[in-house]
Tab-separated table of C-alpha atoms in Angstrom:
chain	number	residue	atom	x	y	z
N	1	MET	CA	-21.431	-56.220	-25.532
N	2	LYS	CA	-22.789	-54.345	-28.521
N	3	LEU	CA	-21.534	-50.952	-29.681
N	4	GLY	CA	-24.478	-49.142	-28.033
N	5	GLU	CA	-23.720	-50.624	-24.636
N	6	LEU	CA	-19.998	-49.897	-25.030
N	7	ALA	CA	-20.879	-46.257	-25.767
N	8	GLU	CA	-23.125	-45.982	-22.766
N	9	ARG	CA	-20.703	-47.584	-20.324
N	10	SER	CA	-17.652	-45.697	-21.594
N	11	GLY	CA	-19.308	-42.297	-21.920
N	12	CYS	CA	-18.022	-42.024	-25.521
N	13	SER	CA	-20.502	-41.598	-28.363
N	14	THR	CA	-20.779	-44.359	-30.991
N	15	ALA	CA	-19.399	-41.886	-33.573
N	16	THR	CA	-16.341	-41.306	-31.367
N	17	ILE	CA	-15.823	-45.037	-30.890
N	18	LYS	CA	-16.012	-45.604	-34.649
N	19	TYR	CA	-13.436	-42.856	-35.126
N	20	TYR	CA	-11.071	-44.535	-32.635
N	21	LEU	CA	-11.577	-47.860	-34.448
N	22	ARG	CA	-10.679	-46.237	-37.788
N	23	GLU	CA	-7.620	-44.554	-36.242
N	24	GLY	CA	-6.479	-47.864	-34.772
N	25	LEU	CA	-6.665	-46.712	-31.147
N	26	LEU	CA	-9.086	-49.551	-30.487
N	27	GLU	CA	-8.976	-53.133	-31.776
N	28	PRO	CA	-12.025	-54.219	-33.802
N	29	GLY	CA	-14.616	-56.197	-31.871
N	30	ALA	CA	-15.336	-59.862	-32.629
N	31	ARG	CA	-17.562	-60.053	-35.714
N	32	ARG	CA	-21.071	-61.357	-35.058
N	33	SER	CA	-22.526	-60.507	-38.440
N	34	ALA	CA	-21.780	-58.223	-41.373
N	35	THR	CA	-22.980	-55.196	-39.399
N	36	ASP	CA	-22.493	-56.207	-35.804
N	37	ALA	CA	-19.486	-56.789	-33.563
N	38	ASP	CA	-19.000	-57.814	-29.984
N	39	TYR	CA	-16.883	-55.765	-27.576
N	40	ASP	CA	-15.435	-56.863	-24.247
N	41	GLU	CA	-14.189	-55.408	-20.965
N	42	GLY	CA	-10.787	-54.768	-22.578
N	43	HIS	CA	-12.400	-52.374	-25.047
N	44	LEU	CA	-14.209	-50.633	-22.218
N	45	ARG	CA	-11.049	-50.176	-20.122
N	46	ARG	CA	-9.189	-48.795	-23.101
N	47	LEU	CA	-11.962	-46.352	-23.973
N	48	ARG	CA	-12.136	-45.080	-20.416
N	49	MET	CA	-8.408	-44.427	-20.481
N	50	ILE	CA	-8.610	-42.615	-23.832
N	51	ARG	CA	-11.460	-40.494	-22.550
N	52	VAL	CA	-9.627	-39.292	-19.440
N	53	LEU	CA	-6.422	-38.571	-21.352
N	54	ARG	CA	-8.482	-36.542	-23.807
N	55	ASP	CA	-10.780	-34.705	-21.361
N	56	VAL	CA	-8.459	-34.119	-18.419
N	57	GLY	CA	-5.092	-34.212	-20.178
N	58	ASP	CA	-6.360	-32.144	-23.117
N	59	LEU	CA	-4.196	-34.398	-25.302
N	60	PRO	CA	-4.372	-34.675	-29.086
N	61	ILE	CA	-5.234	-38.072	-30.548
N	62	ALA	CA	-1.662	-38.521	-31.832
N	63	ALA	CA	-0.271	-38.304	-28.297
N	64	ILE	CA	-2.872	-40.758	-27.004
N	65	GLY	CA	-1.968	-43.079	-29.863
N	66	ALA	CA	1.708	-42.936	-28.829
N	67	VAL	CA	0.809	-43.848	-25.237
N	68	LEU	CA	-1.274	-46.802	-26.443
N	69	ALA	CA	1.480	-47.948	-28.807
N	70	ALA	CA	3.959	-48.010	-25.905
N	71	MET	CA	1.428	-49.990	-23.861
N	72	ASP	CA	1.012	-52.558	-26.648
N	73	ASP	CA	4.751	-53.200	-26.915
N	74	HIS	CA	5.099	-56.333	-24.808
N	75	ASP	CA	8.758	-56.979	-25.535
N	76	ARG	CA	10.208	-54.312	-23.287
N	77	GLU	CA	10.651	-53.991	-19.574
N	78	LEU	CA	7.930	-52.253	-17.635
N	79	HIS	CA	9.986	-49.272	-16.514
N	80	ASP	CA	11.018	-48.586	-20.144
N	81	VAL	CA	7.457	-48.851	-21.378
N	82	LEU	CA	6.308	-46.562	-18.597
N	83	ALA	CA	8.918	-43.923	-19.459
N	84	THR	CA	7.908	-44.023	-23.150
N	85	ALA	CA	4.209	-43.818	-22.310
N	86	VAL	CA	4.616	-40.962	-19.859
N	87	HIS	CA	6.965	-39.041	-22.171
N	88	ALA	CA	4.285	-39.244	-24.870
N	89	LEU	CA	2.033	-37.272	-22.532
N	90	GLY	CA	4.276	-34.250	-22.920
N	91	PRO	CA	4.204	-31.723	-21.258
N	92	ARG	CA	2.629	-30.630	-24.554
N	93	ARG	CA	3.160	-26.970	-25.286
N	94	ASN	CA	5.149	-24.632	-27.471
N	95	LEU	CA	8.814	-25.028	-26.659
N	96	PRO	CA	11.916	-23.680	-28.341
N	97	PRO	CA	13.962	-26.212	-30.348
N	98	ARG	CA	15.978	-28.556	-28.167
N	99	GLU	CA	19.344	-27.328	-29.599
N	100	GLU	CA	18.550	-23.835	-28.386
N	101	LEU	CA	17.864	-25.137	-24.880
N	102	GLU	CA	20.776	-27.591	-24.790
N	103	PRO	CA	23.210	-25.837	-22.420
N	104	ILE	CA	20.571	-24.940	-19.847
N	105	ARG	CA	18.972	-28.376	-20.264
N	106	SER	CA	22.281	-30.062	-19.371
N	107	GLU	CA	22.544	-27.796	-16.376
N	108	VAL	CA	19.133	-28.765	-14.980
N	109	LEU	CA	19.752	-32.457	-15.719
N	110	ALA	CA	23.041	-32.348	-13.769
N	111	TRP	CA	21.232	-30.611	-10.927
N	112	VAL	CA	18.433	-33.202	-10.609
N	113	GLU	CA	20.996	-36.010	-10.873
N	114	ALA	CA	23.016	-34.388	-8.082
N	115	HIS	CA	19.874	-34.852	-5.966
N	116	GLY	CA	19.975	-38.583	-6.650
N	117	TRP	CA	17.206	-38.644	-9.227
N	118	GLU	CA	17.592	-41.060	-12.095
N	119	VAL	CA	15.711	-39.779	-15.124
N	120	SER	CA	15.955	-40.255	-18.865
N	121	PRO	CA	18.006	-37.548	-20.622
N	122	ASP	CA	15.179	-37.518	-23.194
N	123	ALA	CA	12.465	-36.617	-20.715
N	124	PRO	CA	10.345	-33.764	-22.148
N	125	ALA	CA	10.025	-32.420	-18.601
N	126	LEU	CA	13.702	-31.382	-18.813
N	127	ASP	CA	12.860	-29.026	-21.684
N	128	LEU	CA	10.138	-27.465	-19.617
N	129	LEU	CA	12.393	-27.097	-16.580
N	130	ALA	CA	15.045	-25.475	-18.792
N	131	VAL	CA	12.473	-22.986	-20.117
N	132	ALA	CA	11.408	-22.155	-16.565
N	133	LEU	CA	15.020	-21.547	-15.489
N	134	ARG	CA	15.721	-19.435	-18.549
N	135	GLY	CA	12.659	-17.309	-17.750
N	136	ALA	CA	13.722	-16.958	-14.123
N	137	ARG	CA	17.108	-15.701	-15.291
N	138	GLN	CA	15.571	-13.223	-17.710
N	139	PHE	CA	13.446	-11.805	-14.970
N	140	TRP	CA	15.410	-12.113	-11.749
N	141	GLY	CA	18.945	-12.063	-13.145
N	142	ASP	CA	21.635	-14.688	-13.096
N	143	THR	CA	20.662	-17.674	-10.976
N	144	GLY	CA	21.210	-21.428	-10.995
N	145	PRO	CA	18.679	-24.270	-10.820
N	146	GLU	CA	18.947	-24.122	-7.022
N	147	ILE	CA	16.239	-21.434	-7.005
N	148	PHE	CA	13.917	-24.411	-7.643
N	149	GLU	CA	15.318	-26.361	-4.671
N	150	ARG	CA	12.219	-25.974	-2.502
N	151	TYR	CA	10.053	-27.233	-5.380
N	152	LEU	CA	12.343	-30.179	-6.054
N	153	LEU	CA	12.041	-31.352	-2.459
N	154	ILE	CA	8.256	-31.017	-2.584
N	155	ALA	CA	8.116	-32.824	-5.946
N	156	ASP	CA	10.151	-35.672	-4.476
N	157	THR	CA	7.560	-36.110	-1.717
N	158	ILE	CA	4.754	-35.958	-4.290
N	159	GLY	CA	6.415	-38.519	-6.576
N	160	GLU	CA	7.034	-40.947	-3.744
N	161	GLY	CA	3.374	-40.687	-2.725
N	162	ASP	CA	2.126	-41.037	-6.319
N	163	LEU	CA	3.971	-44.315	-6.767
N	164	ARG	CA	2.771	-45.667	-3.443
N	165	HIS	CA	-0.721	-45.829	-5.003
N	166	ILE	CA	0.417	-48.032	-7.879
N	167	ASP	CA	0.458	-51.706	-7.016
N	168	PRO	CA	3.556	-53.646	-7.995
N	169	ILE	CA	1.911	-55.330	-10.847
N	170	GLU	CA	0.800	-58.525	-12.314
N	171	ASP	CA	-0.946	-56.801	-15.203
N	172	MET	CA	1.405	-54.512	-17.121
N	173	ALA	CA	-1.361	-52.862	-19.141
N	174	ASP	CA	-3.180	-52.002	-15.947
N	175	THR	CA	-0.075	-50.445	-14.424
N	176	ILE	CA	0.400	-48.287	-17.511
N	177	ARG	CA	-3.238	-47.233	-17.465
N	178	GLN	CA	-2.949	-46.242	-13.809
N	179	MET	CA	0.319	-44.367	-14.348
N	180	THR	CA	-0.719	-42.413	-17.442
N	181	VAL	CA	-4.183	-41.522	-16.184
N	182	GLY	CA	-2.651	-40.668	-12.794
N	183	THR	CA	-0.033	-38.450	-14.423
N	184	VAL	CA	-2.624	-36.248	-16.099
N	185	VAL	CA	-5.364	-36.264	-13.439
N	186	TRP	CA	-3.034	-35.494	-10.532
N	187	GLU	CA	-1.066	-32.944	-12.523
N	188	GLN	CA	-4.180	-30.935	-13.341
N	189	ALA	CA	-5.349	-31.205	-9.733
N	190	LEU	CA	-1.953	-30.002	-8.515
N	191	ILE	CA	-1.910	-27.024	-10.908
N	192	ALA	CA	-5.432	-26.053	-9.833
N	193	LEU	CA	-4.777	-26.489	-6.114
N	194	ARG	CA	-1.514	-24.530	-6.170
N	195	ARG	CA	-3.260	-21.643	-7.940
N	196	LEU	CA	-6.025	-21.690	-5.333
N	197	ALA	CA	-3.507	-21.921	-2.473
N	198	ASP	CA	-1.602	-18.930	-3.869
N	199	GLU	CA	-4.840	-16.960	-4.100
N	200	HIS	CA	-5.793	-17.840	-0.535
N	201	HIS	CA	-2.377	-16.958	0.895
N	202	SER	CA	-2.214	-13.806	-1.226
N	203	ARG	CA	-5.507	-12.607	0.264
N	204	LYS	CA	-4.324	-13.339	3.770
N	205	ARG	CA	-1.142	-11.396	3.124
N	206	PHE	CA	-2.367	-8.420	1.128
N	207	ARG	CA	-5.938	-7.735	2.134
N	208	ALA	CA	-6.430	-4.486	4.035
N	209	PRO	CA	-7.296	-5.276	7.655
N	210	ARG	CA	-11.043	-5.228	8.349
N	211	GLY	CA	-12.316	-1.793	9.238
N	212	ALA	CA	-9.255	-0.119	7.678
C	1	MET	CA	17.185	4.933	-23.916
C	2	LYS	CA	16.586	4.437	-27.616
C	3	LEU	CA	14.575	1.607	-29.142
C	4	GLY	CA	17.721	-0.357	-30.043
C	5	GLU	CA	18.999	-0.336	-26.468
C	6	LEU	CA	15.543	-1.263	-25.145
C	7	ALA	CA	15.520	-4.246	-27.521
C	8	GLU	CA	18.964	-5.373	-26.447
C	9	ARG	CA	18.329	-5.057	-22.718
C	10	SER	CA	14.853	-6.646	-22.834
C	11	GLY	CA	15.740	-9.492	-25.200
C	12	CYS	CA	12.770	-8.561	-27.434
C	13	SER	CA	13.383	-7.623	-31.082
C	14	THR	CA	12.549	-4.082	-32.224
C	15	ALA	CA	9.784	-5.558	-34.425
C	16	THR	CA	8.255	-7.242	-31.366
C	17	ILE	CA	8.452	-4.029	-29.344
C	18	LYS	CA	6.737	-2.100	-32.136
C	19	TYR	CA	4.013	-4.736	-32.210
C	20	TYR	CA	3.451	-4.374	-28.445
C	21	LEU	CA	3.305	-0.565	-28.875
C	22	ARG	CA	0.645	-0.943	-31.581
C	23	GLU	CA	-1.338	-3.392	-29.454
C	24	GLY	CA	-1.210	-1.003	-26.498
C	25	LEU	CA	0.696	-3.389	-24.224
C	26	LEU	CA	3.413	-0.765	-23.902
C	27	GLU	CA	3.037	3.019	-23.510
C	28	PRO	CA	4.699	5.096	-26.232
C	29	GLY	CA	8.121	6.490	-25.327
C	30	ALA	CA	8.713	10.235	-24.921
C	31	ARG	CA	9.035	11.786	-28.381
C	32	ARG	CA	12.489	13.132	-29.216
C	33	SER	CA	11.915	13.725	-32.903
C	34	ALA	CA	9.522	12.632	-35.604
C	35	THR	CA	11.249	9.256	-35.841
C	36	ASP	CA	12.789	8.821	-32.422
C	37	ALA	CA	11.441	8.191	-28.922
C	38	ASP	CA	12.982	7.781	-25.523
C	39	TYR	CA	12.207	4.753	-23.340
C	40	ASP	CA	12.796	4.387	-19.615
C	41	GLU	CA	13.271	1.680	-16.977
C	42	GLY	CA	9.491	1.330	-16.710
C	43	HIS	CA	9.339	0.203	-20.341
C	44	LEU	CA	12.148	-2.252	-19.719
C	45	ARG	CA	10.493	-3.795	-16.633
C	46	ARG	CA	7.221	-4.158	-18.512
C	47	LEU	CA	8.873	-5.790	-21.515
C	48	ARG	CA	10.729	-8.272	-19.330
C	49	MET	CA	7.445	-9.241	-17.702
C	50	ILE	CA	5.686	-9.658	-21.071
C	51	ARG	CA	8.564	-11.785	-22.344
C	52	VAL	CA	8.470	-14.247	-19.435
C	53	LEU	CA	4.673	-14.538	-19.540
C	54	ARG	CA	4.951	-15.292	-23.241
C	55	ASP	CA	7.970	-17.632	-23.226
C	56	VAL	CA	7.437	-19.519	-19.966
C	57	GLY	CA	3.680	-19.129	-19.559
C	58	ASP	CA	3.022	-19.832	-23.267
C	59	LEU	CA	0.302	-17.179	-23.002
C	60	PRO	CA	-1.476	-15.509	-25.917
C	61	ILE	CA	-1.124	-11.730	-26.229
C	62	ALA	CA	-4.782	-11.227	-25.215
C	63	ALA	CA	-4.158	-12.879	-21.848
C	64	ILE	CA	-1.023	-10.819	-21.267
C	65	GLY	CA	-3.018	-7.708	-22.161
C	66	ALA	CA	-5.624	-8.622	-19.527
C	67	VAL	CA	-2.919	-9.010	-16.865
C	68	LEU	CA	-1.450	-5.617	-17.772
C	69	ALA	CA	-4.889	-3.984	-17.769
C	70	ALA	CA	-5.502	-5.261	-14.229
C	71	MET	CA	-2.092	-3.915	-13.203
C	72	ASP	CA	-2.902	-0.486	-14.612
C	73	ASP	CA	-6.150	-0.200	-12.668
C	74	HIS	CA	-5.056	1.876	-9.689
C	75	ASP	CA	-8.468	2.361	-8.128
C	76	ARG	CA	-8.831	-1.098	-6.634
C	77	GLU	CA	-7.311	-2.811	-3.671
C	78	LEU	CA	-4.191	-4.826	-4.210
C	79	HIS	CA	-5.691	-8.222	-3.391
C	80	ASP	CA	-8.503	-7.625	-5.904
C	81	VAL	CA	-6.075	-6.536	-8.599
C	82	LEU	CA	-3.899	-9.558	-7.894
C	83	ALA	CA	-6.851	-11.944	-8.201
C	84	THR	CA	-7.880	-10.390	-11.534
C	85	ALA	CA	-4.326	-10.475	-12.872
C	86	VAL	CA	-3.697	-14.074	-11.821
C	87	HIS	CA	-7.101	-15.240	-13.126
C	88	ALA	CA	-6.175	-13.754	-16.508
C	89	LEU	CA	-3.267	-16.210	-16.582
C	90	GLY	CA	-5.683	-19.094	-16.866
C	91	PRO	CA	-5.065	-22.019	-16.567
C	92	ARG	CA	-5.555	-21.624	-20.320
C	93	ARG	CA	-6.755	-24.785	-21.981
C	94	ASN	CA	-9.807	-26.382	-23.526
C	95	LEU	CA	-12.469	-26.714	-20.861
C	96	PRO	CA	-16.124	-27.676	-21.082
C	97	PRO	CA	-18.631	-24.815	-20.640
C	98	ARG	CA	-18.977	-23.670	-17.039
C	99	GLU	CA	-22.701	-24.633	-16.886
C	100	GLU	CA	-21.774	-28.214	-17.645
C	101	LEU	CA	-19.254	-28.240	-14.797
C	102	GLU	CA	-21.411	-26.308	-12.318
C	103	PRO	CA	-22.472	-29.068	-9.885
C	104	ILE	CA	-18.992	-30.559	-9.587
C	105	ARG	CA	-17.466	-27.058	-9.445
C	106	SER	CA	-19.645	-26.192	-6.433
C	107	GLU	CA	-18.582	-29.421	-4.832
C	108	VAL	CA	-14.855	-28.687	-5.131
C	109	LEU	CA	-15.368	-25.067	-4.007
C	110	ALA	CA	-17.178	-26.239	-0.865
C	111	TRP	CA	-14.371	-28.698	-0.242
C	112	VAL	CA	-11.544	-26.135	-0.454
C	113	GLU	CA	-13.565	-23.731	1.692
C	114	ALA	CA	-14.016	-26.463	4.291
C	115	HIS	CA	-10.221	-26.488	4.484
C	116	GLY	CA	-10.247	-22.805	5.403
C	117	TRP	CA	-9.208	-21.496	1.998
C	118	GLU	CA	-10.769	-18.254	0.881
C	119	VAL	CA	-10.841	-18.101	-2.911
C	120	SER	CA	-12.916	-16.304	-5.505
C	121	PRO	CA	-15.853	-18.380	-6.809
C	122	ASP	CA	-14.778	-17.137	-10.260
C	123	ALA	CA	-11.276	-18.600	-10.076
C	124	PRO	CA	-10.524	-20.473	-13.332
C	125	ALA	CA	-8.577	-22.994	-11.249
C	126	LEU	CA	-11.924	-24.262	-9.912
C	127	ASP	CA	-12.938	-25.288	-13.447
C	128	LEU	CA	-9.716	-27.209	-13.817
C	129	LEU	CA	-10.110	-28.909	-10.442
C	130	ALA	CA	-13.682	-29.867	-11.403
C	131	VAL	CA	-12.440	-31.393	-14.665
C	132	ALA	CA	-9.799	-33.369	-12.783
C	133	LEU	CA	-12.389	-34.710	-10.318
C	134	ARG	CA	-14.780	-35.599	-13.109
C	135	GLY	CA	-11.996	-37.530	-14.850
C	136	ALA	CA	-11.072	-39.311	-11.630
C	137	ARG	CA	-14.710	-40.399	-11.268
C	138	GLN	CA	-14.905	-41.623	-14.841
C	139	PHE	CA	-11.843	-43.715	-14.356
C	140	TRP	CA	-11.827	-44.835	-10.730
C	141	GLY	CA	-15.559	-44.740	-10.015
C	142	ASP	CA	-17.541	-42.634	-7.595
C	143	THR	CA	-15.307	-40.562	-5.354
C	144	GLY	CA	-15.368	-37.154	-3.702
C	145	PRO	CA	-12.830	-34.321	-3.813
C	146	GLU	CA	-11.108	-35.890	-0.799
C	147	ILE	CA	-9.101	-38.085	-3.165
C	148	PHE	CA	-7.130	-34.857	-3.740
C	149	GLU	CA	-6.592	-34.305	0.006
C	150	ARG	CA	-2.879	-35.131	-0.064
C	151	TYR	CA	-2.368	-32.684	-2.935
C	152	LEU	CA	-4.347	-29.953	-1.172
C	153	LEU	CA	-2.118	-30.179	1.884
C	154	ILE	CA	1.004	-30.032	-0.281
C	155	ALA	CA	-0.414	-27.096	-2.289
C	156	ASP	CA	-1.079	-25.248	0.955
C	157	THR	CA	2.592	-25.580	1.916
C	158	ILE	CA	3.642	-24.464	-1.565
C	159	GLY	CA	1.333	-21.430	-1.528
C	160	GLU	CA	2.512	-20.315	1.882
C	161	GLY	CA	6.130	-20.535	0.698
C	162	ASP	CA	5.380	-18.743	-2.587
C	163	LEU	CA	3.945	-15.756	-0.775
C	164	ARG	CA	6.827	-15.604	1.675
C	165	HIS	CA	9.009	-14.511	-1.257
C	166	ILE	CA	6.806	-11.533	-2.085
C	167	ASP	CA	7.602	-8.470	-0.027
C	168	PRO	CA	4.685	-6.646	1.529
C	169	ILE	CA	4.793	-3.885	-0.885
C	170	GLU	CA	5.334	-0.278	-1.412
C	171	ASP	CA	5.126	-0.593	-5.185
C	172	MET	CA	1.893	-2.225	-6.308
C	173	ALA	CA	3.027	-2.708	-9.923
C	174	ASP	CA	6.131	-4.499	-8.706
C	175	THR	CA	4.102	-6.840	-6.502
C	176	ILE	CA	1.876	-7.722	-9.445
C	177	ARG	CA	4.891	-8.329	-11.675
C	178	GLN	CA	6.425	-10.631	-9.070
C	179	MET	CA	3.161	-12.504	-8.501
C	180	THR	CA	2.245	-13.046	-12.139
C	181	VAL	CA	5.743	-13.979	-13.286
C	182	GLY	CA	6.102	-16.166	-10.195
C	183	THR	CA	2.790	-17.897	-10.942
C	184	VAL	CA	3.912	-19.016	-14.389
C	185	VAL	CA	7.605	-19.707	-13.723
C	186	TRP	CA	7.033	-21.741	-10.558
C	187	GLU	CA	4.059	-23.560	-12.039
C	188	GLN	CA	6.070	-24.795	-15.021
C	189	ALA	CA	8.950	-25.748	-12.723
C	190	LEU	CA	6.548	-27.675	-10.491
C	191	ILE	CA	4.955	-29.532	-13.420
C	192	ALA	CA	8.405	-30.457	-14.750
C	193	LEU	CA	9.804	-31.510	-11.383
C	194	ARG	CA	6.786	-33.630	-10.481
C	195	ARG	CA	7.050	-35.453	-13.826
C	196	LEU	CA	10.746	-36.092	-13.211
C	197	ALA	CA	10.094	-37.194	-9.622
C	198	ASP	CA	7.436	-39.638	-10.828
C	199	GLU	CA	9.858	-41.025	-13.394
C	200	HIS	CA	12.594	-41.446	-10.783
C	201	HIS	CA	10.323	-43.153	-8.255
C	202	SER	CA	8.757	-45.288	-10.984
C	203	ARG	CA	12.190	-46.592	-11.966
C	204	LYS	CA	13.056	-47.357	-8.361
C	205	ARG	CA	9.807	-49.249	-7.949
C	206	PHE	CA	9.505	-51.125	-11.221
C	207	ARG	CA	12.958	-51.766	-12.546
C	208	ALA	CA	13.982	-55.415	-12.587
C	209	PRO	CA	16.717	-56.012	-10.004
C	210	ARG	CA	20.201	-55.974	-11.535
C	211	GLY	CA	21.263	-59.374	-12.772
C	212	ALA	CA	17.669	-60.642	-12.863
């Protein structure tokens, strides 16, 4: 297909597509003439992935590039590639330097491992969990990771369900697309739904009875 | 207590405390002399709340100011104040203009209401849920909010549990502190734990069998 059709089907403008081509996020199309190239379904799938990571995941281009680079590395085992790709997604936010978090980070890692989880010691999510525990301690006083126990059990159920939707694969690139897009789409949905659930249950609990 | 003790007990530097005083996030202490003021437990509680919202919630000062302003408005009912305070927490991120999201936002609102949830039509979480659904459609094709059904049921369980930890209150300011700090601390813990759970279940599912 021509650039115009690729733009229309992907929902990205031609200017955006040209930018991704320049940045190397997208392979050049097959040359048809000096000014014209031909794009295929592979380009379209890749653009759709980039678009969701950008719009739903609110991710900078550098992070998307890191996900794509992991996906293009065909020499590694799938579960390694997946970990690299998903780690590139963040969580992206301001965090204190890792050295500062180290003791509390080790503590939360030991705690999740004690629950039988096998995770990479490099996972950025461990930094975030350490920050959450540090904040809980600042506010509620000395406490261990076990204050998050209820959430860990719920997260385990969520994770098991998330993976049930991913087919054991023939196509590695497709699995990585599904996992990375799933990570950001479902995470945002979960954040939104928990906020709404808290608001609903807060109203039920705190609203003055009718007629009061 | 003096400024130095307030700094030590709150974990905020004296420069930071002076900045919060200038910005009006913190009431001035009782004057003891031209250069000296006296701070009380109320100042300390407020500073600890600001610190967690900043460090764990990654919130800008303006958002924290909006939460505090809602907390200081004593003429409204608790559930209204809570909604205002929690809405001020975001979710804070780049979102398309609300007009652009309107049709899909109405769709997700109708869907959560059909599940018996009572939420404010202004809730920022509805924008985020709309963005997540729009992304899901871009990537997986036409689908309704019911693709998030499993997450809604889990969020309902989470929300019910979250509120169980908040005592039906005598002290309104304390309830708001617990709710806002809880919103950010538990949210970050949930994001982190779901990412780790996904990684664990992904390894279980995709790792090549040992010896293969």
